[in-house]
Amino acid sequence: MEIGILTIFPGIFDSPLGESIIKRARQKGLVDFTIINIRDFAKDIHKTCDDAPYGGGPGMVMKIEPIYNAMEYLEKEKGRRPKYILLTPQGRILNDEMAARLARQSFICLICGRYEGIDERILHFVDEEVSIGDYVLSGGEFPALVLIDAILRHIPGVLGNSESIKEESLNENLLEYPQYTRPQVFMGMEVPAPLLSGNHEEIRKWRRKEAIRKTILKRPDLMGQFKPTEEDLILIREIMEEILE
Ligand code: ADE
């Protein structure tokens, strides 16, 4: 997958894209980033990327020409047009399903806004607007990194085997089951007995039940999309009885 990034702060991406899973994905040739400094495409001597809003008011607005010029440059370099995604709190809120869908694209370009916003005419050139949640950040750079991480996890080969197994439960709209590692007792708190039993079936069933319990207690909103099996229905009944006890 090719990912273009348009930003006036390219340095923000250096370390996050150069570490851990994303670093490995780049080394494996599974993803390639082209980071473009929008400022390089401002034509005036001061490299101006923002200006006062028409109609007055506080703050500055990102100009459209440098962004448009950067888009043209990217398309010329790559010989094709990417799917353009604008990071903005006005976009559709990111979820794992959206990340999986975007992971099937071969070329996307993330546009990071700054200041109080971007000239509205940018929407004419953008395919999708994405928000990472109902809070306002100072720019689209961190949201772009969040989106990249969420997308790359869906590209086959990016995660190792042991990492991708974990993904299954989230796809099912269930939270992860509780995990423990040594020591067996910490400050009087013991690791649940089924995990020490060595009985694979008992462990599987306990994990399934605890994943469902966690989801009911912490994210009941996810239960609406969860499709329980016959066994799950029995586990749900047990959990509800335990909760009501
Ligand atoms: N830019 C500023 N805040 C944002 C958010 N919550 N999501 C995406 N882009 C943003």
PDB file of N, CA, C and O in Angstrom, residues 15-66:
ATOM      1  N   SER A  15       9.478   9.710  13.954  1.00  0.00           N
ATOM      2  CA  SER A  15       9.632   8.613  14.894  1.00  0.00           C
ATOM      3  C   SER A  15       8.473   7.605  14.851  1.00  0.00           C
ATOM      4  O   SER A  15       8.718   6.399  14.776  1.00  0.00           O
ATOM      5  N   PRO A  16       7.210   8.046  14.855  1.00  0.00           N
ATOM      6  CA  PRO A  16       6.124   7.041  14.849  1.00  0.00           C
ATOM      7  C   PRO A  16       6.156   6.099  13.647  1.00  0.00           C
ATOM      8  O   PRO A  16       5.783   4.937  13.765  1.00  0.00           O
ATOM      9  N   LEU A  17       6.614   6.594  12.490  1.00  0.00           N
ATOM     10  CA  LEU A  17       6.636   5.723  11.305  1.00  0.00           C
ATOM     11  C   LEU A  17       7.948   4.958  11.196  1.00  0.00           C
ATOM     12  O   LEU A  17       8.154   4.176  10.270  1.00  0.00           O
ATOM     13  N   GLY A  18       8.860   5.216  12.150  1.00  0.00           N
ATOM     14  CA  GLY A  18      10.175   4.571  12.075  1.00  0.00           C
ATOM     15  C   GLY A  18      10.405   3.567  13.190  1.00  0.00           C
ATOM     16  O   GLY A  18      11.545   3.192  13.462  1.00  0.00           O
ATOM     17  N   GLU A  19       9.341   3.175  13.879  1.00  0.00           N
ATOM     18  CA  GLU A  19       9.478   2.259  15.018  1.00  0.00           C
ATOM     19  C   GLU A  19       8.533   1.075  14.880  1.00  0.00           C
ATOM     20  O   GLU A  19       7.498   1.169  14.212  1.00  0.00           O
ATOM     21  N   SER A  20       8.875   0.006  15.563  1.00  0.00           N
ATOM     22  CA  SER A  20       7.949  -1.092  15.843  1.00  0.00           C
ATOM     23  C   SER A  20       7.281  -1.684  14.601  1.00  0.00           C
ATOM     24  O   SER A  20       7.935  -1.924  13.590  1.00  0.00           O
ATOM     25  N   ILE A  21       5.983  -1.895  14.668  1.00  0.00           N
ATOM     26  CA  ILE A  21       5.245  -2.622  13.627  1.00  0.00           C
ATOM     27  C   ILE A  21       5.285  -1.881  12.289  1.00  0.00           C
ATOM     28  O   ILE A  21       5.425  -2.497  11.230  1.00  0.00           O
ATOM     29  N   ILE A  22       5.185  -0.553  12.341  1.00  0.00           N
ATOM     30  CA  ILE A  22       5.164   0.210  11.087  1.00  0.00           C
ATOM     31  C   ILE A  22       6.553   0.165  10.419  1.00  0.00           C
ATOM     32  O   ILE A  22       6.670   0.010   9.209  1.00  0.00           O
ATOM     33  N   LYS A  23       7.573   0.233  11.242  1.00  0.00           N
ATOM     34  CA  LYS A  23       8.940   0.115  10.707  1.00  0.00           C
ATOM     35  C   LYS A  23       9.114  -1.224   9.997  1.00  0.00           C
ATOM     36  O   LYS A  23       9.629  -1.291   8.873  1.00  0.00           O
ATOM     37  N   ARG A  24       8.660  -2.275  10.658  1.00  0.00           N
ATOM     38  CA  ARG A  24       8.786  -3.628  10.096  1.00  0.00           C
ATOM     39  C   ARG A  24       7.985  -3.754   8.799  1.00  0.00           C
ATOM     40  O   ARG A  24       8.450  -4.337   7.819  1.00  0.00           O
ATOM     41  N   ALA A  25       6.784  -3.161   8.783  1.00  0.00           N
ATOM     42  CA  ALA A  25       5.944  -3.220   7.574  1.00  0.00           C
ATOM     43  C   ALA A  25       6.638  -2.513   6.409  1.00  0.00           C
ATOM     44  O   ALA A  25       6.585  -2.959   5.259  1.00  0.00           O
ATOM     45  N   ARG A  26       7.322  -1.412   6.697  1.00  0.00           N
ATOM     46  CA  ARG A  26       8.060  -0.691   5.643  1.00  0.00           C
ATOM     47  C   ARG A  26       9.209  -1.553   5.140  1.00  0.00           C
ATOM     48  O   ARG A  26       9.443  -1.652   3.932  1.00  0.00           O
ATOM     49  N   GLN A  27       9.926  -2.161   6.078  1.00  0.00           N
ATOM     50  CA  GLN A  27      11.076  -2.995   5.694  1.00  0.00           C
ATOM     51  C   GLN A  27      10.647  -4.182   4.847  1.00  0.00           C
ATOM     52  O   GLN A  27      11.360  -4.602   3.943  1.00  0.00           O
ATOM     53  N   LYS A  28       9.450  -4.705   5.149  1.00  0.00           N
ATOM     54  CA  LYS A  28       8.921  -5.845   4.377  1.00  0.00           C
ATOM     55  C   LYS A  28       8.355  -5.408   3.031  1.00  0.00           C
ATOM     56  O   LYS A  28       7.893  -6.245   2.253  1.00  0.00           O
ATOM     57  N   GLY A  29       8.293  -4.091   2.797  1.00  0.00           N
ATOM     58  CA  GLY A  29       7.753  -3.588   1.535  1.00  0.00           C
ATOM     59  C   GLY A  29       6.230  -3.622   1.474  1.00  0.00           C
ATOM     60  O   GLY A  29       5.635  -3.535   0.400  1.00  0.00           O
ATOM     61  N   LEU A  30       5.585  -3.721   2.633  1.00  0.00           N
ATOM     62  CA  LEU A  30       4.117  -3.797   2.658  1.00  0.00           C
ATOM     63  C   LEU A  30       3.484  -2.410   2.602  1.00  0.00           C
ATOM     64  O   LEU A  30       2.323  -2.264   2.238  1.00  0.00           O
ATOM     65  N   VAL A  31       4.258  -1.406   2.981  1.00  0.00           N
ATOM     66  CA  VAL A  31       3.741  -0.034   2.933  1.00  0.00           C
ATOM     67  C   VAL A  31       4.884   0.919   2.609  1.00  0.00           C
ATOM     68  O   VAL A  31       6.032   0.667   2.977  1.00  0.00           O
ATOM     69  N   ASP A  32       4.534   1.963   1.870  1.00  0.00           N
ATOM     70  CA  ASP A  32       5.537   2.952   1.488  1.00  0.00           C
ATOM     71  C   ASP A  32       4.932   4.339   1.713  1.00  0.00           C
ATOM     72  O   ASP A  32       3.807   4.601   1.280  1.00  0.00           O
ATOM     73  N   PHE A  33       5.656   5.191   2.429  1.00  0.00           N
ATOM     74  CA  PHE A  33       5.133   6.519   2.745  1.00  0.00           C
ATOM     75  C   PHE A  33       5.801   7.596   1.895  1.00  0.00           C
ATOM     76  O   PHE A  33       7.008   7.554   1.667  1.00  0.00           O
ATOM     77  N   THR A  34       5.010   8.544   1.424  1.00  0.00           N
ATOM     78  CA  THR A  34       5.547   9.745   0.791  1.00  0.00           C
ATOM     79  C   THR A  34       5.032  10.929   1.598  1.00  0.00           C
ATOM     80  O   THR A  34       3.840  11.235   1.577  1.00  0.00           O
ATOM     81  N   ILE A  35       5.950  11.543   2.349  1.00  0.00           N
ATOM     82  CA  ILE A  35       5.545  12.650   3.212  1.00  0.00           C
ATOM     83  C   ILE A  35       5.897  13.958   2.518  1.00  0.00           C
ATOM     84  O   ILE A  35       7.051  14.182   2.132  1.00  0.00           O
ATOM     85  N   ILE A  36       4.884  14.763   2.331  1.00  0.00           N
ATOM     86  CA  ILE A  36       5.073  16.001   1.576  1.00  0.00           C
ATOM     87  C   ILE A  36       4.814  17.199   2.473  1.00  0.00           C
ATOM     88  O   ILE A  36       3.781  17.269   3.161  1.00  0.00           O
ATOM     89  N   ASN A  37       5.775  18.122   2.491  1.00  0.00           N
ATOM     90  CA  ASN A  37       5.614  19.358   3.248  1.00  0.00           C
ATOM     91  C   ASN A  37       4.829  20.362   2.404  1.00  0.00           C
ATOM     92  O   ASN A  37       5.322  20.838   1.375  1.00  0.00           O
ATOM     93  N   ILE A  38       3.618  20.636   2.836  1.00  0.00           N
ATOM     94  CA  ILE A  38       2.742  21.554   2.073  1.00  0.00           C
ATOM     95  C   ILE A  38       3.437  22.903   1.856  1.00  0.00           C
ATOM     96  O   ILE A  38       3.281  23.531   0.810  1.00  0.00           O
ATOM     97  N   ARG A  39       4.244  23.295   2.844  1.00  0.00           N
ATOM     98  CA  ARG A  39       4.917  24.599   2.759  1.00  0.00           C
ATOM     99  C   ARG A  39       5.807  24.697   1.519  1.00  0.00           C
ATOM    100  O   ARG A  39       5.979  25.774   0.951  1.00  0.00           O
ATOM    101  N   ASP A  40       6.355  23.594   1.081  1.00  0.00           N
ATOM    102  CA  ASP A  40       7.211  23.601  -0.114  1.00  0.00           C
ATOM    103  C   ASP A  40       6.429  23.994  -1.366  1.00  0.00           C
ATOM    104  O   ASP A  40       7.019  24.273  -2.405  1.00  0.00           O
ATOM    105  N   PHE A  41       5.094  23.954  -1.268  1.00  0.00           N
ATOM    106  CA  PHE A  41       4.277  24.234  -2.447  1.00  0.00           C
ATOM    107  C   PHE A  41       3.562  25.573  -2.360  1.00  0.00           C
ATOM    108  O   PHE A  41       2.707  25.882  -3.181  1.00  0.00           O
ATOM    109  N   ALA A  42       3.953  26.380  -1.356  1.00  0.00           N
ATOM    110  CA  ALA A  42       3.467  27.762  -1.289  1.00  0.00           C
ATOM    111  C   ALA A  42       4.357  28.578  -2.223  1.00  0.00           C
ATOM    112  O   ALA A  42       5.578  28.468  -2.158  1.00  0.00           O
ATOM    113  N   LYS A  43       3.749  29.327  -3.089  1.00  0.00           N
ATOM    114  CA  LYS A  43       4.515  29.970  -4.159  1.00  0.00           C
ATOM    115  C   LYS A  43       5.169  31.295  -3.746  1.00  0.00           C
ATOM    116  O   LYS A  43       6.130  31.721  -4.371  1.00  0.00           O
ATOM    117  N   ASP A  44       4.663  31.963  -2.702  1.00  0.00           N
ATOM    118  CA  ASP A  44       5.216  33.283  -2.347  1.00  0.00           C
ATOM    119  C   ASP A  44       6.523  33.147  -1.575  1.00  0.00           C
ATOM    120  O   ASP A  44       6.863  32.062  -1.077  1.00  0.00           O
ATOM    121  N   ILE A  45       7.213  34.245  -1.455  1.00  0.00           N
ATOM    122  CA  ILE A  45       8.549  34.228  -0.864  1.00  0.00           C
ATOM    123  C   ILE A  45       8.538  33.812   0.608  1.00  0.00           C
ATOM    124  O   ILE A  45       9.477  33.213   1.125  1.00  0.00           O
ATOM    125  N   HIS A  46       7.423  34.114   1.295  1.00  0.00           N
ATOM    126  CA  HIS A  46       7.336  33.774   2.722  1.00  0.00           C
ATOM    127  C   HIS A  46       6.793  32.356   2.962  1.00  0.00           C
ATOM    128  O   HIS A  46       6.639  31.937   4.099  1.00  0.00           O
ATOM    129  N   LYS A  47       6.480  31.645   1.883  1.00  0.00           N
ATOM    130  CA  LYS A  47       5.938  30.274   1.985  1.00  0.00           C
ATOM    131  C   LYS A  47       4.665  30.267   2.842  1.00  0.00           C
ATOM    132  O   LYS A  47       4.503  29.436   3.746  1.00  0.00           O
ATOM    133  N   THR A  48       3.793  31.190   2.565  1.00  0.00           N
ATOM    134  CA  THR A  48       2.578  31.343   3.366  1.00  0.00           C
ATOM    135  C   THR A  48       1.599  30.201   3.130  1.00  0.00           C
ATOM    136  O   THR A  48       1.229  29.916   1.986  1.00  0.00           O
ATOM    137  N   CYS A  49       1.178  29.577   4.224  1.00  0.00           N
ATOM    138  CA  CYS A  49       0.201  28.484   4.116  1.00  0.00           C
ATOM    139  C   CYS A  49      -1.129  28.835   4.762  1.00  0.00           C
ATOM    140  O   CYS A  49      -2.079  28.059   4.685  1.00  0.00           O
ATOM    141  N   ASP A  50      -1.195  29.980   5.451  1.00  0.00           N
ATOM    142  CA  ASP A  50      -2.458  30.356   6.087  1.00  0.00           C
ATOM    143  C   ASP A  50      -2.720  31.831   5.861  1.00  0.00           C
ATOM    144  O   ASP A  50      -1.829  32.590   5.489  1.00  0.00           O
ATOM    145  N   ASP A  51      -3.979  32.202   6.084  1.00  0.00           N
ATOM    146  CA  ASP A  51      -4.371  33.594   5.859  1.00  0.00           C
ATOM    147  C   ASP A  51      -5.603  33.873   6.714  1.00  0.00           C
ATOM    148  O   ASP A  51      -6.248  32.944   7.212  1.00  0.00           O
ATOM    149  N   ALA A  52      -5.957  35.161   6.836  1.00  0.00           N
ATOM    150  CA  ALA A  52      -7.116  35.551   7.653  1.00  0.00           C
ATOM    151  C   ALA A  52      -8.410  35.094   6.968  1.00  0.00           C
ATOM    152  O   ALA A  52      -8.485  35.034   5.745  1.00  0.00           O
ATOM    153  N   PRO A  53      -9.422  34.764   7.766  1.00  0.00           N
ATOM    154  CA  PRO A  53     -10.687  34.307   7.165  1.00  0.00           C
ATOM    155  C   PRO A  53     -11.475  35.443   6.519  1.00  0.00           C
ATOM    156  O   PRO A  53     -11.522  36.548   7.072  1.00  0.00           O
ATOM    157  N   TYR A  54     -12.065  35.174   5.364  1.00  0.00           N
ATOM    158  CA  TYR A  54     -13.022  36.124   4.789  1.00  0.00           C
ATOM    159  C   TYR A  54     -14.167  36.270   5.775  1.00  0.00           C
ATOM    160  O   TYR A  54     -14.592  35.285   6.377  1.00  0.00           O
ATOM    161  N   GLY A  55     -14.652  37.496   5.932  1.00  0.00           N
ATOM    162  CA  GLY A  55     -15.756  37.741   6.860  1.00  0.00           C
ATOM    163  C   GLY A  55     -15.259  38.090   8.255  1.00  0.00           C
ATOM    164  O   GLY A  55     -16.050  38.401   9.143  1.00  0.00           O
ATOM    165  N   GLY A  56     -13.958  38.002   8.445  1.00  0.00           N
ATOM    166  CA  GLY A  56     -13.361  38.377   9.721  1.00  0.00           C
ATOM    167  C   GLY A  56     -13.456  37.283  10.761  1.00  0.00           C
ATOM    168  O   GLY A  56     -13.869  36.159  10.467  1.00  0.00           O
ATOM    169  N   GLY A  57     -13.065  37.601  11.961  1.00  0.00           N
ATOM    170  CA  GLY A  57     -13.080  36.626  13.051  1.00  0.00           C
ATOM    171  C   GLY A  57     -11.667  36.215  13.414  1.00  0.00           C
ATOM    172  O   GLY A  57     -10.718  36.535  12.697  1.00  0.00           O
ATOM    173  N   PRO A  58     -11.555  35.502  14.557  1.00  0.00           N
ATOM    174  CA  PRO A  58     -10.218  35.151  15.051  1.00  0.00           C
ATOM    175  C   PRO A  58      -9.603  33.988  14.274  1.00  0.00           C
ATOM    176  O   PRO A  58     -10.299  33.263  13.577  1.00  0.00           O
ATOM    177  N   GLY A  59      -8.301  33.833  14.438  1.00  0.00           N
ATOM    178  CA  GLY A  59      -7.620  32.664  13.884  1.00  0.00           C
ATOM    179  C   GLY A  59      -7.297  32.799  12.417  1.00  0.00           C
ATOM    180  O   GLY A  59      -7.621  33.794  11.769  1.00  0.00           O
ATOM    181  N   MET A  60      -6.624  31.774  11.937  1.00  0.00           N
ATOM    182  CA  MET A  60      -6.182  31.752  10.547  1.00  0.00           C
ATOM    183  C   MET A  60      -6.766  30.518   9.854  1.00  0.00           C
ATOM    184  O   MET A  60      -7.130  29.555  10.507  1.00  0.00           O
ATOM    185  N   VAL A  61      -6.809  30.604   8.532  1.00  0.00           N
ATOM    186  CA  VAL A  61      -7.368  29.491   7.754  1.00  0.00           C
ATOM    187  C   VAL A  61      -6.286  28.988   6.801  1.00  0.00           C
ATOM    188  O   VAL A  61      -5.553  29.789   6.207  1.00  0.00           O
ATOM    189  N   MET A  62      -6.166  27.687   6.655  1.00  0.00           N
ATOM    190  CA  MET A  62      -5.172  27.134   5.721  1.00  0.00           C
ATOM    191  C   MET A  62      -5.587  27.431   4.291  1.00  0.00           C
ATOM    192  O   MET A  62      -6.731  27.186   3.910  1.00  0.00           O
ATOM    193  N   LYS A  63      -4.637  27.930   3.527  1.00  0.00           N
ATOM    194  CA  LYS A  63      -4.904  28.282   2.130  1.00  0.00           C
ATOM    195  C   LYS A  63      -5.046  27.020   1.281  1.00  0.00           C
ATOM    196  O   LYS A  63      -4.425  26.006   1.565  1.00  0.00           O
ATOM    197  N   ILE A  64      -5.811  27.136   0.221  1.00  0.00           N
ATOM    198  CA  ILE A  64      -6.039  25.946  -0.600  1.00  0.00           C
ATOM    199  C   ILE A  64      -4.935  25.717  -1.645  1.00  0.00           C
ATOM    200  O   ILE A  64      -4.588  24.568  -1.929  1.00  0.00           O
ATOM    201  N   GLU A  65      -4.345  26.815  -2.183  1.00  0.00           N
ATOM    202  CA  GLU A  65      -3.405  26.580  -3.309  1.00  0.00           C
ATOM    203  C   GLU A  65      -2.213  25.699  -2.951  1.00  0.00           C
ATOM    204  O   GLU A  65      -1.889  24.783  -3.717  1.00  0.00           O
ATOM    205  N   PRO A  66      -1.522  25.935  -1.808  1.00  0.00           N
ATOM    206  CA  PRO A  66      -0.372  25.063  -1.521  1.00  0.00           C
ATOM    207  C   PRO A  66      -0.783  23.591  -1.410  1.00  0.00           C
ATOM    208  O   PRO A  66      -0.056  22.709  -1.867  1.00  0.00           O
TER     209      PRO A  66
END
